């Protein structure tokens, strides 16, 4: 390799969380990984490590991934204590090894929350989010022919806010980053995207009550407004959504006939 | 019949709303308390402060106000303990490496700790000025006596540092919890929260510092 080329590869010490199943205690496995190309993504680096493990006849490290282009919300990981790694507003699959230095030690842990039990190694069960959505995160309308585009006037600002909230990919990074393992940012984004639009109005009160009730039943923590969720969110979901959900919840609880 | 109310109050958002409301009421109490205490500086012999204390004391509504305050404190603290216990339960297994993402503040990260320090301070404070209070005893003299001691002054200064940190996060956090969020006012409210914490903490801390270093009004 040329002198220039040598800076394109780094040697790392990985501390990877291994856990054989939900009941296993688990622990860190330390592994040297040499000659890692800085052009690789973080997940590609893990692929290389896994190829070596397989070649050694050992179990590869289980980790979640799917689209690898930052839009599906499947990848996770807490890298050196930071959700989705050290770079703001990207998912782990979009993190590249050029952000690490030769000789670095990297701690790789699963998302930690009681409501997200570890299934194996770095894979956690995030189906609690699916159950929150199933509780009310939808609009029940009979689908038919699309109506005229401007039949329902929507203020530009509300359309933008709803779109920003809908950017949530449901990765669960907010829960992982929250000091209290709360799911307020996720749930509030899903409540907001529909509370802001006319299509969401008929089920507005029932939706927020049911989703918050499910969120609590899943065992997520309570929000203490530290906003670590927003700082860690790969999609930059704003905490004003949490304020909106609080407002929606109080309105539905105190002022609507829902739940009487 | 009122199951919806208990359901609301015991939800995650409901508990935080009650904490926010009780907290805002307590902040209101602190503002009035500080304004009243400033009469300590009104004259050299403490007559104005004594008069203020006696006026408060002779008000027949004082016991009702005190019970109200007690309810606020007990509710706020009980909710804090409950919420904190639930938050601990929500992540029994923590991270080996924990790096903040940059949004936490010294105030926000230490709410439980500063709250407990304020609670200890409150017990000492009540022992000093509520339980020792007696007919014909000069309140200004009592303040000079207790805050003139190194331990007394120290407890008050530490308590007020904790109060400043607590309120610096608390005010804007309470507004967020109540859903009061607006692109025009929220940035101001966040700054005001910090200012309010510093003004309250510093304002109350002037009393022990003044008495201890300058000997009070003597």
Coordinates of C-alpha atoms in Angstrom, one line a residue, chain B residues 75-193:
Chain B
X75 CA -47.1 16.0 46.4
X76 CA -44.1 17.3 44.5
X77 CA -41.6 15.1 46.4
X78 CA -43.8 12.0 46.4
X79 CA -44.3 12.3 42.6
X80 CA -40.6 12.8 42.1
X81 CA -39.8 9.7 44.1
X82 CA -42.4 7.7 42.2
X83 CA -41.3 8.9 38.8
X84 CA -37.6 8.4 39.5
X85 CA -38.2 4.8 40.7
X86 CA -40.2 4.1 37.5
X87 CA -37.4 5.6 35.4
X88 CA -34.8 3.4 37.2
X89 CA -37.0 0.4 36.5
X90 CA -37.3 1.3 32.8
X91 CA -33.6 0.6 32.4
X92 CA -32.4 -1.9 34.9
X93 CA -29.3 -2.8 32.9
X94 CA -27.4 0.4 32.0
X95 CA -24.7 1.2 29.5
X96 CA -21.0 0.3 30.2
X97 CA -20.0 3.5 28.4
X98 CA -22.3 6.5 28.7
X99 CA -21.7 9.6 26.7
X100 CA -24.3 12.4 26.6
X101 CA -25.5 13.6 23.3
X102 CA -25.1 17.2 24.3
X103 CA -28.6 18.3 25.4
X104 CA -28.4 17.6 29.1
X105 CA -27.6 20.6 31.4
X106 CA -26.0 20.5 34.9
X107 CA -29.5 21.4 36.1
X108 CA -31.4 18.8 34.2
X109 CA -29.0 15.9 35.0
X110 CA -29.1 16.5 38.7
X111 CA -32.8 17.2 39.5
X112 CA -33.1 14.3 41.9
X113 CA -29.9 15.2 43.7
X114 CA -30.6 18.9 44.0
X115 CA -34.1 18.1 45.0
X116 CA -32.9 15.9 47.9
X117 CA -30.4 18.6 48.9
X118 CA -33.2 21.2 49.0
X119 CA -35.3 18.7 51.1
X120 CA -32.5 18.5 53.7
X121 CA -32.1 22.2 53.6
X122 CA -35.8 22.6 54.1
X123 CA -35.8 20.5 57.2
X124 CA -32.9 22.5 58.7
X125 CA -34.6 25.8 57.6
X126 CA -37.9 24.8 59.3
X127 CA -36.0 23.7 62.4
X128 CA -34.3 27.1 62.5
X129 CA -37.1 29.5 61.8
X130 CA -40.4 27.7 62.2
X131 CA -39.9 25.5 65.2
X132 CA -37.8 28.0 67.2
X133 CA -40.2 30.8 66.5
X134 CA -41.8 32.0 69.8
X135 CA -43.8 35.0 71.1
X136 CA -41.6 38.0 71.5
X137 CA -38.5 36.6 69.8
X138 CA -37.0 38.9 67.2
X139 CA -37.0 37.1 63.8
X140 CA -34.1 39.3 62.6
X141 CA -32.1 38.3 65.7
X142 CA -32.8 34.6 65.1
X143 CA -31.6 35.0 61.5
X144 CA -28.4 36.7 62.7
X145 CA -27.9 34.0 65.3
X146 CA -28.4 31.0 63.0
X147 CA -26.7 32.4 59.9
X148 CA -23.8 33.8 61.8
X149 CA -22.6 30.2 62.5
X150 CA -20.3 28.7 59.9
X151 CA -22.4 25.5 59.7
X152 CA -25.6 27.5 59.4
X153 CA -24.3 29.8 56.7
X154 CA -22.8 26.8 54.9
X155 CA -26.0 24.8 54.8
X156 CA -27.9 27.8 53.5
X157 CA -25.4 28.5 50.7
X158 CA -25.2 24.9 49.6
X159 CA -29.0 24.7 49.7
X160 CA -29.3 27.8 47.5
X161 CA -26.8 26.5 45.0
X162 CA -29.0 23.4 44.7
X163 CA -32.1 25.6 44.4
X164 CA -30.6 27.6 41.6
X165 CA -29.7 24.5 39.6
X166 CA -33.1 22.9 40.3
X167 CA -35.1 25.9 39.2
X168 CA -32.9 26.6 36.2
X169 CA -34.2 23.4 34.6
X170 CA -37.5 23.3 36.4
X171 CA -39.3 26.3 35.0
X172 CA -38.9 25.6 31.3
X173 CA -39.4 21.9 31.9
X174 CA -42.7 22.5 33.6
X175 CA -43.9 24.6 30.7
X176 CA -42.9 21.8 28.2
X177 CA -44.7 19.2 30.4
X178 CA -47.8 21.4 30.4
X179 CA -47.6 21.5 26.6
X180 CA -46.9 25.3 26.6
X181 CA -44.5 25.5 23.7
X182 CA -44.3 28.2 21.1
X183 CA -41.7 29.0 18.5
X184 CA -41.8 32.7 19.7
X185 CA -41.8 32.2 23.4
X186 CA -40.1 28.9 24.2
X187 CA -36.5 30.1 23.5
X188 CA -37.2 33.0 25.9
X189 CA -38.7 30.7 28.5
X190 CA -35.6 28.5 28.4
X191 CA -33.3 31.5 29.1
X192 CA -35.7 32.9 31.7
X193 CA -35.6 29.6 33.5

